[in-house]
Each structure stands twice: as structure tokens, then as C-alpha cells.
mmCIF file of C-alpha atoms in Angstrom:
data_model
loop_
_atom_site.group_PDB
_atom_site.id
_atom_site.type_symbol
_atom_site.label_atom_id
_atom_site.label_comp_id
_atom_site.label_asym_id
_atom_site.label_seq_id
_atom_site.Cartn_x
_atom_site.Cartn_y
_atom_site.Cartn_z
ATOM 1 C CA UNK L 1465 -11.085 -24.952 -38.683
ATOM 2 C CA UNK L 1466 -12.586 -23.502 -41.846
ATOM 3 C CA UNK L 1467 -14.591 -25.117 -44.628
ATOM 4 C CA UNK L 1468 -17.592 -26.368 -42.643
ATOM 5 C CA UNK L 1469 -20.185 -23.887 -43.936
ATOM 6 C CA UNK L 1470 -21.011 -25.593 -47.227
ATOM 7 C CA UNK L 1471 -24.069 -25.425 -49.468
ATOM 8 C CA UNK L 1472 -26.463 -28.371 -49.569
ATOM 9 C CA UNK L 1473 -27.333 -28.641 -53.299
ATOM 10 C CA UNK L 1474 -30.370 -30.963 -52.887
ATOM 11 C CA UNK L 1475 -32.159 -28.168 -50.984
ATOM 12 C CA UNK L 1476 -31.307 -25.481 -53.563
ATOM 13 C CA UNK L 1477 -32.983 -24.587 -56.822
ATOM 14 C CA UNK L 1478 -30.764 -24.927 -59.874
ATOM 15 C CA UNK L 1479 -30.584 -21.131 -60.297
ATOM 16 C CA UNK L 1480 -29.676 -20.723 -56.610
ATOM 17 C CA UNK L 1481 -26.821 -23.218 -56.834
ATOM 18 C CA UNK L 1482 -25.609 -21.639 -60.068
ATOM 19 C CA UNK L 1483 -25.568 -18.249 -58.342
ATOM 20 C CA UNK L 1484 -23.627 -19.723 -55.417
ATOM 21 C CA UNK L 1485 -20.993 -21.083 -57.791
ATOM 22 C CA UNK L 1486 -20.790 -17.756 -59.613
ATOM 23 C CA UNK L 1487 -20.070 -16.031 -56.275
ATOM 24 C CA UNK L 1488 -17.383 -18.638 -55.512
ATOM 25 C CA UNK L 1489 -15.718 -17.967 -58.881
ATOM 26 C CA UNK L 1490 -16.092 -14.205 -58.435
ATOM 27 C CA UNK L 1491 -14.339 -14.402 -55.078
ATOM 28 C CA UNK L 1492 -11.535 -16.437 -56.599
ATOM 29 C CA UNK L 1493 -11.055 -13.754 -59.250
ATOM 30 C CA UNK L 1494 -11.182 -10.989 -56.635
ATOM 31 C CA UNK L 1495 -8.458 -12.722 -54.621
ATOM 32 C CA UNK L 1496 -6.213 -13.042 -57.670
ATOM 33 C CA UNK L 1497 -6.750 -9.498 -58.950
ATOM 34 C CA UNK L 1498 -6.892 -7.491 -55.722
ATOM 35 C CA UNK L 1499 -4.337 -9.360 -53.616
ATOM 36 C CA UNK L 1500 -2.136 -11.902 -55.447
ATOM 37 C CA UNK L 1501 -2.551 -14.990 -57.604
ATOM 38 C CA UNK L 1502 -1.483 -17.232 -54.730
ATOM 39 C CA UNK L 1503 -4.301 -15.730 -52.657
ATOM 40 C CA UNK L 1504 -6.778 -17.809 -54.659
ATOM 41 C CA UNK L 1505 -5.598 -20.811 -52.647
ATOM 42 C CA UNK L 1506 -7.053 -19.264 -49.482
ATOM 43 C CA UNK L 1507 -10.657 -19.389 -50.733
ATOM 44 C CA UNK L 1508 -13.029 -21.437 -48.572
ATOM 45 C CA UNK L 1509 -16.777 -22.097 -48.469
ATOM 46 C CA UNK L 1510 -17.038 -19.996 -45.306
ATOM 47 C CA UNK L 1511 -15.931 -16.896 -47.189
ATOM 48 C CA UNK L 1512 -18.552 -17.495 -49.887
ATOM 49 C CA UNK L 1513 -21.116 -17.566 -47.077
ATOM 50 C CA UNK L 1514 -19.724 -14.259 -45.784
ATOM 51 C CA UNK L 1515 -19.851 -12.687 -49.256
ATOM 52 C CA UNK L 1516 -23.455 -13.804 -49.801
ATOM 53 C CA UNK L 1517 -24.448 -12.287 -46.462
ATOM 54 C CA UNK L 1518 -22.612 -9.037 -47.233
ATOM 55 C CA UNK L 1519 -24.274 -8.688 -50.644
ATOM 56 C CA UNK L 1520 -27.705 -9.264 -49.081
ATOM 57 C CA UNK L 1521 -27.163 -6.713 -46.311
ATOM 58 C CA UNK L 1522 -25.655 -4.124 -48.627
ATOM 59 C CA UNK L 1523 -28.373 -4.790 -51.222
ATOM 60 C CA UNK L 1524 -25.543 -4.862 -53.725
ATOM 61 C CA UNK L 1525 -26.505 -5.283 -57.359
ATOM 62 C CA UNK L 1526 -24.757 -8.202 -58.982
ATOM 63 C CA UNK L 1527 -23.765 -8.787 -62.578
ATOM 64 C CA UNK L 1528 -22.820 -12.267 -63.751
ATOM 65 C CA UNK L 1529 -20.399 -12.647 -66.643
ATOM 66 C CA UNK L 1530 -18.740 -15.665 -68.278
ATOM 67 C CA UNK L 1531 -14.954 -15.842 -68.155
ATOM 68 C CA UNK L 1532 -12.136 -18.330 -68.424
ATOM 69 C CA UNK L 1533 -9.667 -18.686 -65.582
ATOM 70 C CA UNK L 1534 -6.445 -20.535 -64.801
ATOM 71 C CA UNK L 1535 -8.353 -23.377 -63.167
ATOM 72 C CA UNK L 1536 -10.755 -23.710 -66.136
ATOM 73 C CA UNK L 1537 -8.913 -22.381 -69.217
ATOM 74 C CA UNK L 1538 -10.964 -24.184 -71.881
ATOM 75 C CA UNK L 1539 -14.513 -23.393 -70.824
ATOM 76 C CA UNK L 1540 -15.927 -20.120 -69.601
ATOM 77 C CA UNK L 1541 -17.468 -20.103 -66.134
ATOM 78 C CA UNK L 1542 -20.180 -17.753 -64.840
ATOM 79 C CA UNK L 1543 -18.843 -15.467 -62.132
ATOM 80 C CA UNK L 1544 -20.141 -12.455 -60.272
ATOM 81 C CA UNK L 1545 -18.413 -9.240 -61.275
ATOM 82 C CA UNK L 1546 -16.075 -7.961 -58.579
ATOM 83 C CA UNK L 1547 -17.914 -5.667 -56.167
ATOM 84 C CA UNK L 1548 -17.303 -4.218 -52.694
ATOM 85 C CA UNK L 1549 -18.730 -7.266 -50.909
ATOM 86 C CA UNK L 1550 -16.458 -9.636 -52.812
ATOM 87 C CA UNK L 1551 -13.396 -7.464 -52.224
ATOM 88 C CA UNK L 1552 -14.025 -7.108 -48.479
ATOM 89 C CA UNK L 1553 -14.803 -10.810 -48.099
ATOM 90 C CA UNK L 1554 -11.744 -11.843 -50.119
ATOM 91 C CA UNK L 1555 -9.396 -9.624 -48.103
ATOM 92 C CA UNK L 1556 -10.785 -10.774 -44.771
ATOM 93 C CA UNK L 1557 -10.757 -14.433 -45.795
ATOM 94 C CA UNK L 1558 -7.124 -14.195 -46.877
ATOM 95 C CA UNK L 1559 -6.232 -12.602 -43.528
ATOM 96 C CA UNK L 1560 -7.937 -15.434 -41.630
ATOM 97 C CA UNK L 1561 -6.038 -17.981 -43.734
ATOM 98 C CA UNK L 1562 -2.755 -16.266 -42.825
ATOM 99 C CA UNK L 1563 -3.525 -16.508 -39.115
ATOM 100 C CA UNK L 1564 -4.672 -20.104 -39.550
ATOM 101 C CA UNK L 1565 -1.188 -20.894 -40.893
ATOM 102 C CA UNK L 1566 0.429 -19.039 -37.972
ATOM 103 C CA UNK L 1567 -1.745 -21.090 -35.622
ATOM 104 C CA UNK L 1568 -0.602 -24.300 -37.331
ATOM 105 C CA UNK L 1569 3.024 -23.253 -36.853
ATOM 106 C CA UNK L 1570 2.291 -22.735 -33.167
ATOM 107 C CA UNK L 1571 0.470 -26.043 -32.691
ATOM 108 C CA UNK L 1572 2.307 -28.521 -34.901
ATOM 109 C CA UNK L 1573 5.492 -30.362 -34.079
ATOM 110 C CA UNK L 1574 7.895 -32.566 -36.029
ATOM 111 C CA UNK L 1575 7.116 -33.325 -39.664
ATOM 112 C CA UNK L 1576 3.607 -31.873 -39.346
ATOM 113 C CA UNK L 1577 5.215 -28.459 -38.890
ATOM 114 C CA UNK L 1578 7.032 -28.654 -42.230
ATOM 115 C CA UNK L 1579 4.133 -27.732 -44.609
ATOM 116 C CA UNK L 1580 3.140 -24.516 -42.770
ATOM 117 C CA UNK L 1581 6.827 -23.670 -42.349
ATOM 118 C CA UNK L 1582 7.383 -23.936 -46.114
ATOM 119 C CA UNK L 1583 4.267 -21.885 -46.818
ATOM 120 C CA UNK L 1584 5.141 -19.133 -44.341
ATOM 121 C CA UNK L 1585 7.202 -16.898 -46.742
ATOM 122 C CA UNK L 1586 4.348 -16.885 -49.267
ATOM 123 C CA UNK L 1587 1.823 -16.263 -46.505
ATOM 124 C CA UNK L 1588 3.864 -13.348 -45.147
ATOM 125 C CA UNK L 1589 4.029 -11.826 -48.631
ATOM 126 C CA UNK L 1590 0.296 -12.359 -49.011
ATOM 127 C CA UNK L 1591 -0.450 -10.567 -45.746
ATOM 128 C CA UNK L 1592 1.536 -7.538 -46.926
ATOM 129 C CA UNK L 1593 -0.877 -7.259 -49.866
ATOM 130 C CA UNK L 1594 -4.066 -7.477 -47.806
ATOM 131 C CA UNK L 1595 -5.811 -4.176 -47.198
ATOM 132 C CA UNK L 1596 -7.678 -4.461 -43.890
ATOM 133 C CA UNK L 1597 -7.893 -2.015 -40.973
ATOM 134 C CA UNK L 1598 -5.176 -2.425 -38.371
ATOM 135 C CA UNK L 1599 -7.887 -2.526 -35.703
ATOM 136 C CA UNK L 1600 -9.333 -5.733 -37.206
ATOM 137 C CA UNK L 1601 -5.877 -7.250 -37.624
ATOM 138 C CA UNK L 1602 -5.106 -6.520 -33.971
ATOM 139 C CA UNK L 1603 -8.469 -7.895 -32.816
ATOM 140 C CA UNK L 1604 -7.924 -11.177 -34.646
ATOM 141 C CA UNK L 1605 -4.417 -11.470 -33.155
ATOM 142 C CA UNK L 1606 -5.691 -10.813 -29.638
ATOM 143 C CA UNK L 1607 -8.476 -13.338 -30.108
ATOM 144 C CA UNK L 1608 -6.109 -16.043 -31.304
ATOM 145 C CA UNK L 1609 -3.742 -15.310 -28.417
ATOM 146 C CA UNK L 1610 -6.658 -15.803 -25.992
ATOM 147 C CA UNK L 1611 -7.578 -19.016 -27.784
ATOM 148 C CA UNK L 1612 -4.000 -20.298 -27.589
ATOM 149 C CA UNK L 1613 -3.902 -19.458 -23.865
ATOM 150 C CA UNK L 1614 -7.045 -21.519 -23.228
ATOM 151 C CA UNK L 1615 -5.610 -24.403 -25.214
ATOM 152 C CA UNK L 1616 -2.268 -24.213 -23.402
ATOM 153 C CA UNK L 1617 -4.130 -24.341 -20.084
ATOM 154 C CA UNK L 1618 -6.045 -27.389 -21.352
ATOM 155 C CA UNK L 1619 -9.363 -25.861 -20.438
ATOM 156 C CA UNK L 1620 -12.166 -28.410 -20.195
ATOM 157 C CA UNK L 1621 -14.751 -25.813 -21.158
ATOM 158 C CA UNK L 1622 -16.162 -25.996 -24.667
ATOM 159 C CA UNK L 1623 -17.999 -22.706 -24.278
ATOM 160 C CA UNK L 1624 -14.943 -20.586 -23.409
ATOM 161 C CA UNK L 1625 -12.878 -21.229 -26.577
ATOM 162 C CA UNK L 1626 -16.042 -21.302 -28.707
ATOM 163 C CA UNK L 1627 -16.946 -17.845 -27.416
ATOM 164 C CA UNK L 1628 -13.464 -16.504 -28.199
ATOM 165 C CA UNK L 1629 -13.648 -17.814 -31.761
ATOM 166 C CA UNK L 1630 -17.184 -16.453 -32.011
ATOM 167 C CA UNK L 1631 -15.875 -13.017 -31.020
ATOM 168 C CA UNK L 1632 -13.221 -13.195 -33.768
ATOM 169 C CA UNK L 1633 -15.803 -14.079 -36.407
ATOM 170 C CA UNK L 1634 -18.144 -11.391 -35.089
ATOM 171 C CA UNK L 1635 -15.475 -8.747 -35.739
ATOM 172 C CA UNK L 1636 -14.806 -10.177 -39.202
ATOM 173 C CA UNK L 1637 -18.462 -10.236 -40.221
ATOM 174 C CA UNK L 1638 -19.084 -6.752 -38.821
ATOM 175 C CA UNK L 1639 -16.300 -5.298 -40.964
ATOM 176 C CA UNK L 1640 -17.655 -6.830 -44.163
ATOM 177 C CA UNK L 1641 -21.403 -6.306 -43.640
ATOM 178 C CA UNK L 1642 -21.506 -2.517 -43.408
ATOM 179 C CA UNK L 1643 -22.688 0.040 -40.879
ATOM 180 C CA UNK L 1644 -25.632 0.572 -38.559
ATOM 181 C CA UNK L 1645 -28.142 -2.277 -38.334
ATOM 182 C CA UNK L 1646 -26.288 -4.202 -41.028
ATOM 183 C CA UNK L 1647 -23.184 -4.223 -38.857
ATOM 184 C CA UNK L 1648 -25.177 -5.430 -35.845
ATOM 185 C CA UNK L 1649 -26.751 -8.246 -37.877
ATOM 186 C CA UNK L 1650 -23.309 -9.214 -39.156
ATOM 187 C CA UNK L 1651 -21.910 -9.259 -35.619
ATOM 188 C CA UNK L 1652 -24.657 -11.602 -34.374
ATOM 189 C CA UNK L 1653 -24.433 -13.968 -37.346
ATOM 190 C CA UNK L 1654 -20.627 -13.968 -37.153
ATOM 191 C CA UNK L 1655 -20.585 -14.725 -33.422
ATOM 192 C CA UNK L 1656 -22.923 -17.700 -33.616
ATOM 193 C CA UNK L 1657 -21.346 -18.959 -36.836
ATOM 194 C CA UNK L 1658 -17.939 -18.871 -35.131
ATOM 195 C CA UNK L 1659 -19.232 -20.713 -32.084
ATOM 196 C CA UNK L 1660 -20.882 -23.339 -34.303
ATOM 197 C CA UNK L 1661 -17.707 -23.830 -36.353
ATOM 198 C CA UNK L 1662 -15.524 -24.235 -33.251
ATOM 199 C CA UNK L 1663 -17.783 -26.871 -31.681
ATOM 200 C CA UNK L 1664 -18.228 -28.814 -34.931
ATOM 201 C CA UNK L 1665 -14.485 -28.736 -35.579
ATOM 202 C CA UNK L 1666 -13.714 -30.012 -32.051
ATOM 203 C CA UNK L 1667 -16.195 -32.875 -32.440
ATOM 204 C CA UNK L 1668 -14.909 -33.709 -35.908
ATOM 205 C CA UNK L 1669 -11.256 -33.740 -34.797
ATOM 206 C CA UNK L 1670 -11.806 -35.621 -31.504
ATOM 207 C CA UNK L 1671 -10.318 -38.971 -32.549
ATOM 208 C CA UNK L 1672 -7.490 -37.349 -34.506
ATOM 209 C CA UNK L 1673 -6.578 -35.041 -31.614
ATOM 210 C CA UNK L 1674 -6.745 -37.930 -29.162
ATOM 211 C CA UNK L 1675 -4.306 -39.938 -31.278
ATOM 212 C CA UNK L 1676 -1.904 -37.017 -31.753
ATOM 213 C CA UNK L 1677 -2.162 -35.673 -28.228
ATOM 214 C CA UNK L 1678 -3.403 -32.322 -29.520
ATOM 215 C CA UNK L 1679 -5.695 -30.080 -27.528
ATOM 216 C CA UNK L 1680 -9.415 -30.711 -27.768
ATOM 217 C CA UNK L 1681 -11.847 -29.539 -25.046
ATOM 218 C CA UNK L 1682 -13.758 -32.823 -25.206
ATOM 219 C CA UNK L 1683 -10.590 -34.737 -24.253
ATOM 220 C CA UNK L 1684 -10.401 -32.937 -20.902
ATOM 221 C CA UNK L 1685 -14.040 -33.338 -20.007
ATOM 222 C CA UNK L 1686 -15.439 -36.591 -21.418
ATOM 223 C CA UNK L 1687 -18.772 -35.956 -19.721
ATOM 224 C CA UNK L 1688 -19.357 -32.976 -22.012
ATOM 225 C CA UNK L 1689 -18.813 -35.110 -25.080
ATOM 226 C CA UNK L 1690 -21.269 -37.672 -23.728
ATOM 227 C CA UNK L 1691 -23.980 -35.039 -23.577
ATOM 228 C CA UNK L 1692 -26.147 -34.254 -26.532
ATOM 229 C CA UNK L 1693 -24.153 -31.580 -28.378
ATOM 230 C CA UNK L 1694 -26.788 -31.495 -31.089
ATOM 231 C CA UNK L 1695 -28.911 -29.182 -28.920
ATOM 232 C CA UNK L 1696 -26.022 -26.737 -28.488
ATOM 233 C CA UNK L 1697 -25.312 -26.673 -32.217
ATOM 234 C CA UNK L 1698 -28.986 -26.305 -33.053
ATOM 235 C CA UNK L 1699 -29.159 -23.373 -30.631
ATOM 236 C CA UNK L 1700 -26.399 -21.580 -32.534
ATOM 237 C CA UNK L 1701 -28.222 -22.160 -35.830
ATOM 238 C CA UNK L 1702 -31.491 -20.855 -34.369
ATOM 239 C CA UNK L 1703 -29.736 -17.637 -33.314
ATOM 240 C CA UNK L 1704 -28.301 -17.283 -36.819
ATOM 241 C CA UNK L 1705 -31.755 -17.850 -38.328
ATOM 242 C CA UNK L 1706 -33.298 -15.155 -36.119
ATOM 243 C CA UNK L 1707 -30.710 -12.634 -37.326
ATOM 244 C CA UNK L 1708 -31.129 -13.672 -40.977
ATOM 245 C CA UNK L 1709 -34.898 -13.204 -40.702
ATOM 246 C CA UNK L 1710 -34.341 -9.509 -39.924
ATOM 247 C CA UNK L 1711 -32.687 -8.946 -43.305
ATOM 248 C CA UNK L 1712 -34.853 -7.279 -45.916
ATOM 249 C CA UNK L 1713 -34.177 -9.448 -48.959
ATOM 250 C CA UNK L 1714 -35.049 -7.681 -52.198
ATOM 251 C CA UNK L 1715 -35.911 -9.726 -55.283
#
């Protein structure tokens, strides 16, 4: 369900795209240093998006340095020095990846269950190294339990599971983005980002889920899929844009 929030390089200036990549590499380093080397495998574009938002809200000064890494041992890569935003984003992203694997164990059957089953010991070890508040851990678990209940009941509503996933992402973003108004902005952006991701993922997986017999809200209410979902997705993006416009970006 993750990996949909990607940059669109043609719309970015060269320096903007270079900065994006330096944040990506900085997050990878933060995962390896602050959690475990295997944690680097949990990095996704969505977490880079979260880190960028957190740095903007916290007005966190960034320093870019050139370093080699295991993935690129022969040529140094620019990467943002590890800061609070990167650490918080890395920890939260790793936690979400752990629960994504647990969800796969719950959903998959037969041979498809083998990969997450083999990865589970490493994922369990990884979770023991993640430093996040128990309250957030519990909130994510409760949210995923609610999501699994809706899926088990084969709900035909797209909005209900999207709202649950939006609530999970709202809690995640709030934790990373700070206090006061920053927290409120993070909650709003997280909620609508989560809703957008859930709907896009359901649309993207429709044919695959239909073939496998997996749950997908559009399978249980074909009339919803026939409607123009573009308006719903655009609505989520508009709400995100409104919240982003409140942020005081400093040069």
C-alpha cells in the first residue's frame, strides 16, 4: 500500500530534485545507524514525503554532505545530515513497514504467505529496535484491526476503509511534525494522504485482487468503480494543498 507518493522530476528544478535525493539518502543512513542495517530496506517514497514535510514544519536547518554507502561504495552521494525529522520519519516508516508485513501474513495464503513468513523474524527484531511511543504503536494496531474487520466483512464502502487508513496516517504524521499548529497541519495532511493512498491502491490492485479473490471495496460495489473516482482523489489533494499553503516556508 506504500510507495505511491513519488516525486515528478519534470516539474522540479534540478536543485529541488537533488535535494529530494539527498533527503532519501539521508533517511537511508538514519535507518541504518539509528535502527539496524536491515531497516534500510523499509525505506519508501512516502517516508521521504513525510520527512520533507517535517523539516518544513519544524523549520529544521539542513546540512548536505557527500558520503559513500553500501549501495554506492565507489562514488560519494549527497545526503542530508541526520536530524530530528529524519530520525522520527525513519522510525515511524520502519514501524509501518513492520505492520505492513503483519498485514501480509494475515491476508496471504499458500505460497504467497512464504515471503512475509520468512521475513517475520527479521521484522520482529527490527521492531524491537524502533523507538516510538507505545501510544502510537497501539493506535496503528487498533487502526489495522479496524481495517481488517472491514475487509473481513467485505464492506462495499470505499470511504469507510479509506477513513480508517487516513486516521492511521494522521496519527503518524502528527507524531513526526511537532506540536501545536504544526501537529494540526500534520494531522490534516496525513489524513488526506492516507485516504488518497488507500483509494489509489484499491484502484491499482482491482484486477489483481479480482483474479486472486482478495478483498477490494470496488469488487463488492461495481457501481462505485464505474463512477468518476478522479473527483474523489482530486478532493483529497485539494485538502492537502490547503494545509500545505498554511505552512510558513522559509528560504
